[in-house]
PDB file of C-alpha atoms in Angstrom:
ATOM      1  CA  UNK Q   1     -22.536 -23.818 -10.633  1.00  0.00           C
ATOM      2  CA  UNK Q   2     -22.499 -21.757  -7.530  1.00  0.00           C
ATOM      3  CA  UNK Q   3     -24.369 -18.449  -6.217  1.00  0.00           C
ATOM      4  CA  UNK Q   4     -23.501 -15.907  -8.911  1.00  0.00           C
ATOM      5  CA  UNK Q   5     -23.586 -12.940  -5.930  1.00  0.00           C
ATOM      6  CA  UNK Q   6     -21.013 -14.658  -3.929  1.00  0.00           C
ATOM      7  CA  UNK Q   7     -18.846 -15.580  -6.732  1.00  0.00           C
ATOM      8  CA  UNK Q   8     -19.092 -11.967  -7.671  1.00  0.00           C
ATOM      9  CA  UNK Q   9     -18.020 -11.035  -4.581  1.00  0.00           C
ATOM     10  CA  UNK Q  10     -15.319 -13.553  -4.555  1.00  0.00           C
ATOM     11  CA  UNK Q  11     -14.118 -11.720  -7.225  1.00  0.00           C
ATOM     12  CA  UNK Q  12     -14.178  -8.134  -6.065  1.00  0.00           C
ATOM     13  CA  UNK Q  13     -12.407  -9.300  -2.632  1.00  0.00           C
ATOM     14  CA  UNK Q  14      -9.512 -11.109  -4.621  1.00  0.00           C
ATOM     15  CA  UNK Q  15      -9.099  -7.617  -6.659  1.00  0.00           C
ATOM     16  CA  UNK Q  16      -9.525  -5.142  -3.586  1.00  0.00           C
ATOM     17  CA  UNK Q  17      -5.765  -6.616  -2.655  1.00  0.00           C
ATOM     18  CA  UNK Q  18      -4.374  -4.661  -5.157  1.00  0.00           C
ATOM     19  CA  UNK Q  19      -5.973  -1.264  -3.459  1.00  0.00           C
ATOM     20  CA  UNK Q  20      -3.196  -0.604  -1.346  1.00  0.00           C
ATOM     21  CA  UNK Q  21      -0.647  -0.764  -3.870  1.00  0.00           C
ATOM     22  CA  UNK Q  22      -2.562   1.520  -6.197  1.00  0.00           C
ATOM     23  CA  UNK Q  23      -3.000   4.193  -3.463  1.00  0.00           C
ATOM     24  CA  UNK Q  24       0.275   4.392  -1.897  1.00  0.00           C
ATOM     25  CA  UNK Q  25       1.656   4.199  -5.278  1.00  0.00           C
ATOM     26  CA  UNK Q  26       0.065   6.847  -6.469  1.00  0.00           C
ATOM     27  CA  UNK Q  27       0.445   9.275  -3.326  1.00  0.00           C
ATOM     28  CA  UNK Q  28       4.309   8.540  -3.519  1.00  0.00           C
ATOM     29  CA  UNK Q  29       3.985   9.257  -7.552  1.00  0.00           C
ATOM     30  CA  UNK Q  30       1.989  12.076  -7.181  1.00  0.00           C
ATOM     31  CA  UNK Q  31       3.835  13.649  -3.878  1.00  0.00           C
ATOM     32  CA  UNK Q  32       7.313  13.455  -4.760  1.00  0.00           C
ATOM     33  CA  UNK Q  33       6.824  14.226  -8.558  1.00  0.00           C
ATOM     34  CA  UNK Q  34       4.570  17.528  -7.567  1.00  0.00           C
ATOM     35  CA  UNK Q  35       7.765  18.721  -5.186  1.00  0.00           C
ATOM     36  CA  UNK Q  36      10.048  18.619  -8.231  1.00  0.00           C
ATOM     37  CA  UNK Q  37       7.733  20.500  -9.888  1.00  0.00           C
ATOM     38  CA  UNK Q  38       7.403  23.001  -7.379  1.00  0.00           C
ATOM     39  CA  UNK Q  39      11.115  23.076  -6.687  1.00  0.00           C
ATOM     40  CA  UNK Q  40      11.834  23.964 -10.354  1.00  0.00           C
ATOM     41  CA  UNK Q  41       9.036  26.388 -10.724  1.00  0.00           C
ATOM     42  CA  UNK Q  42      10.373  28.407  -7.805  1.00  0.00           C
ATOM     43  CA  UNK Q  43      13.803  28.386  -8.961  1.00  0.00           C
ATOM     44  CA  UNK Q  44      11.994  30.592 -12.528  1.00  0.00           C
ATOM     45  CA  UNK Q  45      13.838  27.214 -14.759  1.00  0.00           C
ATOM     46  CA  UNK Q  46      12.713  26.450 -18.206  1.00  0.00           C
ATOM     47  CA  UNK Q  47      10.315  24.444 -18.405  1.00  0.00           C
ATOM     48  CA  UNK Q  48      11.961  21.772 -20.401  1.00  0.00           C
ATOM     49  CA  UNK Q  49      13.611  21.479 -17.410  1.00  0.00           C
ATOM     50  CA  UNK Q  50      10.486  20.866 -14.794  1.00  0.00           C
ATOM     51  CA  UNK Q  51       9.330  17.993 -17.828  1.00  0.00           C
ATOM     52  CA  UNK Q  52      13.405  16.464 -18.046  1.00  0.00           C
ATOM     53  CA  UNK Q  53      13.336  16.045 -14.207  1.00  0.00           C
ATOM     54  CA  UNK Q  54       9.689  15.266 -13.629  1.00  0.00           C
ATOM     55  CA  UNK Q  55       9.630  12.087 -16.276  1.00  0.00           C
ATOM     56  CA  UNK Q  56      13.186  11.210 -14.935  1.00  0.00           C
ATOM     57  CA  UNK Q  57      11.560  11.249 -11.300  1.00  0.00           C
ATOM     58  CA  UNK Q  58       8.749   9.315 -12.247  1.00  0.00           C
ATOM     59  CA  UNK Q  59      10.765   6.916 -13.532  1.00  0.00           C
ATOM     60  CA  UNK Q  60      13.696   6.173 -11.319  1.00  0.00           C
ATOM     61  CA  UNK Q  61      11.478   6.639  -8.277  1.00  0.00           C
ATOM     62  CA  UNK Q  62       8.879   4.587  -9.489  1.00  0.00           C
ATOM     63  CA  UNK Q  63      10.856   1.511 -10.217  1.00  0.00           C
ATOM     64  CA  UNK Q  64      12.864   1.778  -7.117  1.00  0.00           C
ATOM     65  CA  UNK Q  65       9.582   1.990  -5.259  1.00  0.00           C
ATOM     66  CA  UNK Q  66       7.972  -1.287  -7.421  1.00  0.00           C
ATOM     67  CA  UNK Q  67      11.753  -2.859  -6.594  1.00  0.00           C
ATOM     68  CA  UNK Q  68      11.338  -2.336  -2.435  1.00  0.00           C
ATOM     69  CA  UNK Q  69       7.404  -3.549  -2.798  1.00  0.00           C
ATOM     70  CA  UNK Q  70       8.330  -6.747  -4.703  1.00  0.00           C
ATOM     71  CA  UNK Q  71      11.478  -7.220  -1.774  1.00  0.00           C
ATOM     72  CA  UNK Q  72       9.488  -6.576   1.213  1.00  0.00           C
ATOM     73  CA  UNK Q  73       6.485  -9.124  -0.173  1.00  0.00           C
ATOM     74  CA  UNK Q  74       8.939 -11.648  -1.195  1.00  0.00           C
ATOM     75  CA  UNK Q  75      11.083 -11.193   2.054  1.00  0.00           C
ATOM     76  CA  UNK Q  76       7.583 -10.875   4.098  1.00  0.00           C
ATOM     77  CA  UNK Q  77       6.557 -14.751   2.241  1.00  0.00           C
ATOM     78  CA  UNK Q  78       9.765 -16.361   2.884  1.00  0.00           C
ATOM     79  CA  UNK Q  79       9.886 -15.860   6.371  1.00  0.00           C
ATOM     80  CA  UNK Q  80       6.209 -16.733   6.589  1.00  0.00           C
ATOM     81  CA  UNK Q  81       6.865 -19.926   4.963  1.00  0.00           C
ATOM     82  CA  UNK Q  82      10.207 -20.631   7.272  1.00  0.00           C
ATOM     83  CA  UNK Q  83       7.850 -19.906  10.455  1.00  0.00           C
ATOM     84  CA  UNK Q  84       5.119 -22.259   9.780  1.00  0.00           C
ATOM     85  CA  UNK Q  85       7.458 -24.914   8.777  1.00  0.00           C
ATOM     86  CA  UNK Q  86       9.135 -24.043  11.897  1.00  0.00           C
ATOM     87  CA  UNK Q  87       5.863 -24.091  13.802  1.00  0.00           C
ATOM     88  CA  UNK Q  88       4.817 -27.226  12.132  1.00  0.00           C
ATOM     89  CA  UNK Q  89       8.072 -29.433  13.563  1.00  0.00           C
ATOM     90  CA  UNK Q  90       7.313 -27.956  16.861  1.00  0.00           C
ATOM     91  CA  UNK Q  91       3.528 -29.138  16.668  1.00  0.00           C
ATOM     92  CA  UNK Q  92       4.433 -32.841  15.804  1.00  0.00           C
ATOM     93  CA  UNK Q  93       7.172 -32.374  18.547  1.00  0.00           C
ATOM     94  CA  UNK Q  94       5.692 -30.541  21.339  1.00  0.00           C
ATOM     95  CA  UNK Q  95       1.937 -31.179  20.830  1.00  0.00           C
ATOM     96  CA  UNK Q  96       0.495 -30.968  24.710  1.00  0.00           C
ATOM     97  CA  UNK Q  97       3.037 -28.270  25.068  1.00  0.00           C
ATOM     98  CA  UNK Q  98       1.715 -26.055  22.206  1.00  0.00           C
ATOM     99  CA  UNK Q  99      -1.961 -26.853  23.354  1.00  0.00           C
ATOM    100  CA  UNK Q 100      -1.263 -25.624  26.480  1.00  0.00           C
ATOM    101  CA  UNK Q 101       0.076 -22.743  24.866  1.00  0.00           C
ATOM    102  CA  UNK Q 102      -3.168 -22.183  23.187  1.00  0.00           C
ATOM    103  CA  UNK Q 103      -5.488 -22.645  26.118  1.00  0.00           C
ATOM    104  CA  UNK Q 104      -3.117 -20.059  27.708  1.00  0.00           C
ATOM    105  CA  UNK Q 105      -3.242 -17.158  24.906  1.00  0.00           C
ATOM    106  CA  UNK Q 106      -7.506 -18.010  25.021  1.00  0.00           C
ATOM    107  CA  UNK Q 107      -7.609 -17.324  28.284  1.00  0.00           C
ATOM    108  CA  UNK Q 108      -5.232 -14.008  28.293  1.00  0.00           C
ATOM    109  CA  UNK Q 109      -7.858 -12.613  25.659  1.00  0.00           C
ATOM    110  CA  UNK Q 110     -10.483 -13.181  28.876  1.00  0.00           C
ATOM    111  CA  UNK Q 111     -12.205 -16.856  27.712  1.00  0.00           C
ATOM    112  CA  UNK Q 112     -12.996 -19.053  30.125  1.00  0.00           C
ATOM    113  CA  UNK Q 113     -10.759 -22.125  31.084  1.00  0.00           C
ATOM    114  CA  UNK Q 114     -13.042 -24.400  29.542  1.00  0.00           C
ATOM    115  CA  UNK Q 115     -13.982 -22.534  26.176  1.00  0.00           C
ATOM    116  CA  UNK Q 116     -10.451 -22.200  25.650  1.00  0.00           C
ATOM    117  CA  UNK Q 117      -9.796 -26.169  26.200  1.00  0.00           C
ATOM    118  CA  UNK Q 118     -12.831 -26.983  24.336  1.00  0.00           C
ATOM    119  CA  UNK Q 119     -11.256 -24.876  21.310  1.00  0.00           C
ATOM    120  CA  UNK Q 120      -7.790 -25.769  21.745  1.00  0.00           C
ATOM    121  CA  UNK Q 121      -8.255 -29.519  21.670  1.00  0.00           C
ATOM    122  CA  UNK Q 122     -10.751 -29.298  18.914  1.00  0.00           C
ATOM    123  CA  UNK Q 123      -8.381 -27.114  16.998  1.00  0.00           C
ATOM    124  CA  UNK Q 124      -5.496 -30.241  17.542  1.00  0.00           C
ATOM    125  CA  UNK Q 125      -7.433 -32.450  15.876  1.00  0.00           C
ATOM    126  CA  UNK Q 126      -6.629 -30.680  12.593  1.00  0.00           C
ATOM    127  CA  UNK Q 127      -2.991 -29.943  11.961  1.00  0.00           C
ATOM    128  CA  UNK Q 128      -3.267 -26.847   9.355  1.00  0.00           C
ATOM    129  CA  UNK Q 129      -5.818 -24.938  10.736  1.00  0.00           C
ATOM    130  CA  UNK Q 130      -3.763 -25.384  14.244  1.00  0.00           C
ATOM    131  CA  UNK Q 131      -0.486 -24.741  13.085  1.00  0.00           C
ATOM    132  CA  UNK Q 132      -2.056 -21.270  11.634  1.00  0.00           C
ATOM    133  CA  UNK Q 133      -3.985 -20.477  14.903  1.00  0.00           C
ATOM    134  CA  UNK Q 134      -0.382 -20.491  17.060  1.00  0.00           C
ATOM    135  CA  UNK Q 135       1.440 -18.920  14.693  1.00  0.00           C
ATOM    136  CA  UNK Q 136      -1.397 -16.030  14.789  1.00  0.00           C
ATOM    137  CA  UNK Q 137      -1.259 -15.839  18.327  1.00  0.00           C
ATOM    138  CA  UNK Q 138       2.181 -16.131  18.987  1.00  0.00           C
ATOM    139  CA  UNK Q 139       3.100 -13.870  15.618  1.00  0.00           C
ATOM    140  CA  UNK Q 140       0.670 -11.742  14.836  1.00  0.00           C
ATOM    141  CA  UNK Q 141      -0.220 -13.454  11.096  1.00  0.00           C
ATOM    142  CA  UNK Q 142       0.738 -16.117   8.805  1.00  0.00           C
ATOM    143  CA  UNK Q 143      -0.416 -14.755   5.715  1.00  0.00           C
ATOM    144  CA  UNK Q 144       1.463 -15.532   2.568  1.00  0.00           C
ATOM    145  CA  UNK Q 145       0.939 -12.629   0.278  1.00  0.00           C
ATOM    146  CA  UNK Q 146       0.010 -13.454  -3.365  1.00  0.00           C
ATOM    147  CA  UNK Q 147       1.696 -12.636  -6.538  1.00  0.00           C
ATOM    148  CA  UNK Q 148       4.590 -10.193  -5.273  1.00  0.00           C
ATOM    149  CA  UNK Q 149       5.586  -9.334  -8.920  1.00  0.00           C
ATOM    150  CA  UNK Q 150       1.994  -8.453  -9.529  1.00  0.00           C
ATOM    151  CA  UNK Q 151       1.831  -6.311  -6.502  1.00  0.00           C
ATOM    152  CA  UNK Q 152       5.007  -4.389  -7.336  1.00  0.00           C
ATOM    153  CA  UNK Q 153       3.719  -3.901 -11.568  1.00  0.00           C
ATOM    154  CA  UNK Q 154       0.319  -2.372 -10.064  1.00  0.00           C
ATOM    155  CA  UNK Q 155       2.860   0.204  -7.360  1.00  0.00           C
ATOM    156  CA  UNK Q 156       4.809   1.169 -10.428  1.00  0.00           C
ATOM    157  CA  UNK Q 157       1.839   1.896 -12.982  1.00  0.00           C
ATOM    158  CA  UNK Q 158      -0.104   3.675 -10.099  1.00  0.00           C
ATOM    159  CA  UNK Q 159       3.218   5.709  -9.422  1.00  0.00           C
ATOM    160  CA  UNK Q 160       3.861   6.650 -12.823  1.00  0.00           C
ATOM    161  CA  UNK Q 161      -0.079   7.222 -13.976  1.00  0.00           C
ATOM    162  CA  UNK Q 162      -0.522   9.580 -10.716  1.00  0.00           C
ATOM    163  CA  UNK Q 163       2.544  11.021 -10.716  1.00  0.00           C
ATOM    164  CA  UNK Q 164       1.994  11.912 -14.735  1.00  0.00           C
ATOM    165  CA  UNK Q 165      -0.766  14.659 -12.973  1.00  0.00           C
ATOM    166  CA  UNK Q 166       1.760  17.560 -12.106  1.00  0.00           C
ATOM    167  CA  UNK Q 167       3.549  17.089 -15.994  1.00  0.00           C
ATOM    168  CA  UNK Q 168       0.097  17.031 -17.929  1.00  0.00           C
ATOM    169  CA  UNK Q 169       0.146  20.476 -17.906  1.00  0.00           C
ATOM    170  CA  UNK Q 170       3.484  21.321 -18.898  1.00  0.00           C
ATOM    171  CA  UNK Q 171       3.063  18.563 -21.780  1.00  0.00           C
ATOM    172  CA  UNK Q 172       0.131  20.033 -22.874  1.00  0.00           C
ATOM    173  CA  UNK Q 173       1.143  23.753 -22.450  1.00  0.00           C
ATOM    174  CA  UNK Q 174       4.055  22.452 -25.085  1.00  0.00           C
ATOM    175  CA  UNK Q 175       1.305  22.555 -27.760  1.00  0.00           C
ATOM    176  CA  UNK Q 176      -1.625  25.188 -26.088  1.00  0.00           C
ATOM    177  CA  UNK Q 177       0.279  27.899 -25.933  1.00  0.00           C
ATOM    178  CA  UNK Q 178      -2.535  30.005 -24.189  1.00  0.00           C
ATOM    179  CA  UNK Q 179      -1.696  27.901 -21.362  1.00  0.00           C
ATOM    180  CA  UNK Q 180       1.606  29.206 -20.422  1.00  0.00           C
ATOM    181  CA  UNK Q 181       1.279  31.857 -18.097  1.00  0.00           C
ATOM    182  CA  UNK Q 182      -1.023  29.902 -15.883  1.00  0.00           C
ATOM    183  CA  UNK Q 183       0.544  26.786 -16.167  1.00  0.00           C
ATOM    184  CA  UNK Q 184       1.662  25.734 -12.904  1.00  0.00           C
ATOM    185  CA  UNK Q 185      -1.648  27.513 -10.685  1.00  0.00           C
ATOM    186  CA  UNK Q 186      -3.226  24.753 -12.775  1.00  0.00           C
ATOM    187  CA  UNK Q 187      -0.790  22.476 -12.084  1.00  0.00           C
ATOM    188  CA  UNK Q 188      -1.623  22.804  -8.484  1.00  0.00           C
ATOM    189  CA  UNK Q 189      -5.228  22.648  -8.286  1.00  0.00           C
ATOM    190  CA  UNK Q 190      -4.984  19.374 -10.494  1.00  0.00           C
ATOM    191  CA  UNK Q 191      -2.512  18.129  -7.981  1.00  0.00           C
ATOM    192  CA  UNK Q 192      -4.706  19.131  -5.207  1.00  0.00           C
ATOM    193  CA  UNK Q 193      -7.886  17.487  -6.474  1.00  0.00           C
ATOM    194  CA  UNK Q 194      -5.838  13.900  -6.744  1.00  0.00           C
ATOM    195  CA  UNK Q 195      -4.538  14.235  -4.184  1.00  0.00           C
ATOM    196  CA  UNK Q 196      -7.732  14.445  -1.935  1.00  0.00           C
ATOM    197  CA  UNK Q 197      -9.593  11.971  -4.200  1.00  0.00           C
ATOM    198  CA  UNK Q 198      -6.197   9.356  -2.950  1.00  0.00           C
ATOM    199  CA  UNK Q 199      -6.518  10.607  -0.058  1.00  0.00           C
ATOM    200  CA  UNK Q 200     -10.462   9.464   0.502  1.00  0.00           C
ATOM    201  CA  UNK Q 201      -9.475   5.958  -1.334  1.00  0.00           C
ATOM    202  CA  UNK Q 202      -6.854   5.846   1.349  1.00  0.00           C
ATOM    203  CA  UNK Q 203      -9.512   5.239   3.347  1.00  0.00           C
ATOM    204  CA  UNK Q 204     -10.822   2.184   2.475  1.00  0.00           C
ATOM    205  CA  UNK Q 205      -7.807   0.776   3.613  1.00  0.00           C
ATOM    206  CA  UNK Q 206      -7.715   2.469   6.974  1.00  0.00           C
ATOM    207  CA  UNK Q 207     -11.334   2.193   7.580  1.00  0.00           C
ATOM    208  CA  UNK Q 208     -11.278   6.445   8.507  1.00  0.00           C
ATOM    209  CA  UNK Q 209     -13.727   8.852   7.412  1.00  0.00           C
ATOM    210  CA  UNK Q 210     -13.034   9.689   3.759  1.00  0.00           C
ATOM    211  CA  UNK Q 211     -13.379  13.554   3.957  1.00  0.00           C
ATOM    212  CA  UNK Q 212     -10.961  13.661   6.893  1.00  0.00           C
ATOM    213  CA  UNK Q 213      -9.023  11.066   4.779  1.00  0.00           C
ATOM    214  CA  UNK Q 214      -8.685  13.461   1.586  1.00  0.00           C
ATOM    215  CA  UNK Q 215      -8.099  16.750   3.560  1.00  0.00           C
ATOM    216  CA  UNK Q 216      -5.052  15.027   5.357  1.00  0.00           C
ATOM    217  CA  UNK Q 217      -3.491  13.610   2.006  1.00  0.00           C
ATOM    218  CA  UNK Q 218      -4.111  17.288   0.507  1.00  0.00           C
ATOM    219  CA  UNK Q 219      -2.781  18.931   3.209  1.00  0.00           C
ATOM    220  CA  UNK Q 220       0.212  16.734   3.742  1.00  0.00           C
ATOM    221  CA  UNK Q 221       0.979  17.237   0.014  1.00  0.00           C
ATOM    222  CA  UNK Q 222       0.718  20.701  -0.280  1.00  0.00           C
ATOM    223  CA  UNK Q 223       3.282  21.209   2.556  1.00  0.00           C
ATOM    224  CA  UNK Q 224       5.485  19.265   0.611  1.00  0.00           C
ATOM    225  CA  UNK Q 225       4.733  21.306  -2.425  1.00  0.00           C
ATOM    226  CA  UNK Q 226       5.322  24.630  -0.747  1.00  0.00           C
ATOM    227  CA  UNK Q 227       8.394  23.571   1.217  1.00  0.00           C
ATOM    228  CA  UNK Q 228       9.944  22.744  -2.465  1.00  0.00           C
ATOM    229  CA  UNK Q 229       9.265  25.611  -3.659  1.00  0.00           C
ATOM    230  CA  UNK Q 230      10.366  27.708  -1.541  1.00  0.00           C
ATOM    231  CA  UNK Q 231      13.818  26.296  -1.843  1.00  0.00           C
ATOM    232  CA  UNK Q 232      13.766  26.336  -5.163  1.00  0.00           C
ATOM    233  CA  UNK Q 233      12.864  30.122  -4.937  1.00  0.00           C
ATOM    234  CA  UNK Q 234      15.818  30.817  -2.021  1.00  0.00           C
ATOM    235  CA  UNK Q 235      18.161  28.504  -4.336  1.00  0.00           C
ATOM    236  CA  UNK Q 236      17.058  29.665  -7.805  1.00  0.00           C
ATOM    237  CA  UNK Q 237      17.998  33.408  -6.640  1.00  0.00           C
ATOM    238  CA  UNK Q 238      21.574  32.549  -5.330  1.00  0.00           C
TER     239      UNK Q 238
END
């Protein structure tokens, strides 16, 4: 049957993959739409016009952004998969040779001579797990990403679901009428308050402090924001 806890954990680690996708989804979504926004609101347009170009934003960008994720994973797997078939002839071919290799990159990361034999030779006795260990060393990893067209589904969702926060407003506004005149001040502080709450998810990812995290993201989106508008406002009055 198995310890419930751990396959529970199991579980949660298999779905934390997906965390990076959903946050720099989002932060593109929510950036990029939030500058078109703010580019149309300082150029005084309709605002059938900031709701035309934010939806048509959301959805161009956010399928040419699921497009490069699924490209990069697939393109990332395939030449995985070349290099430890690659690795694997050489192996079979060259084995002192590559445990020599081994032995060599053990003792560069400051192991003795004789751990690093001692692991090296044990390692050779088992062809996957040795295969994987040179490829690390000599490549940095040899992990084969799962599910690429999963991956780039959860960037495009997370880009248009986050990126929907700058256009609520104007939607709504559409049929709260009493919402008009502050429409995009509210705009902005819902912007801002995503923003920082991607911003501290970010850091699960990076491992950073979460506050530090969230101020960055807001900060780094709000210069966007106000660069946008301004040229909206210096192009709108031309």
């Amino acid at each position: 049957m198995g310890n419930p806890l751990i396959n529970k954990e199991q579980k949660k680690f298999r779905g934390g993959k997906y965390i990076k996708s959903i946050v720099y989804g989002g932060l593109d979504g929510i950036v990029t739409t939030f500058a078109v926004v703010s580019g149309v609101a300082g150029a005084s347009l309709a605002m059938k016009v900031v709701i035309i170009l934010g939806f048509s934003n959301l959805l161009a960008d956010g399928f040419s952004m699921a497009v490069g994720d699924y490209l990069s994973s697939k393109s990332e797997n395939e030449y995985n998969l070349g290099l430890k078939k690659q690795k694997s002839r050489e192996v079979v071919e060259n084995i002192d040779d590559e445990i020599e290799s081994l032995v060599n990159a053990y003792e560069n990361q400051g192991m003795s001579t004789k751990d690093a034999q001692s692991i090296a030779y044990t390692l050779a006795k088992y062809e996957t797990p040795f295969i994987d260990q040179r490829i690390t060393n000599g490549h940095g990893s040899d992990e084969i990403q799962d599910g690429p067209l999963k991956n780039a589904i959860v960037t495009f969702f997370s880009f248009f679901i986050f990126g929907m926060t700058p256009l609520l407003v104007y939607v709504l506004s559409m049929f709260l009428p009493f919402l008009h005149d502050n429409v995009f001040l509210i705009a902005s502080v819902l912007t801002g308050m995503t923003l920082f709450l991607l911003g501290a998810l970010k850091s699960l990812i990076t491992q950073s402090n979460w506050l530090r995290s969230g101020m960055e993201m807001l900060v780094i989106g709000g210069l966007a924001a106000v660069s946008a508008y301004l040229i909206g406002y210096i192009l709108g009055g031309i």
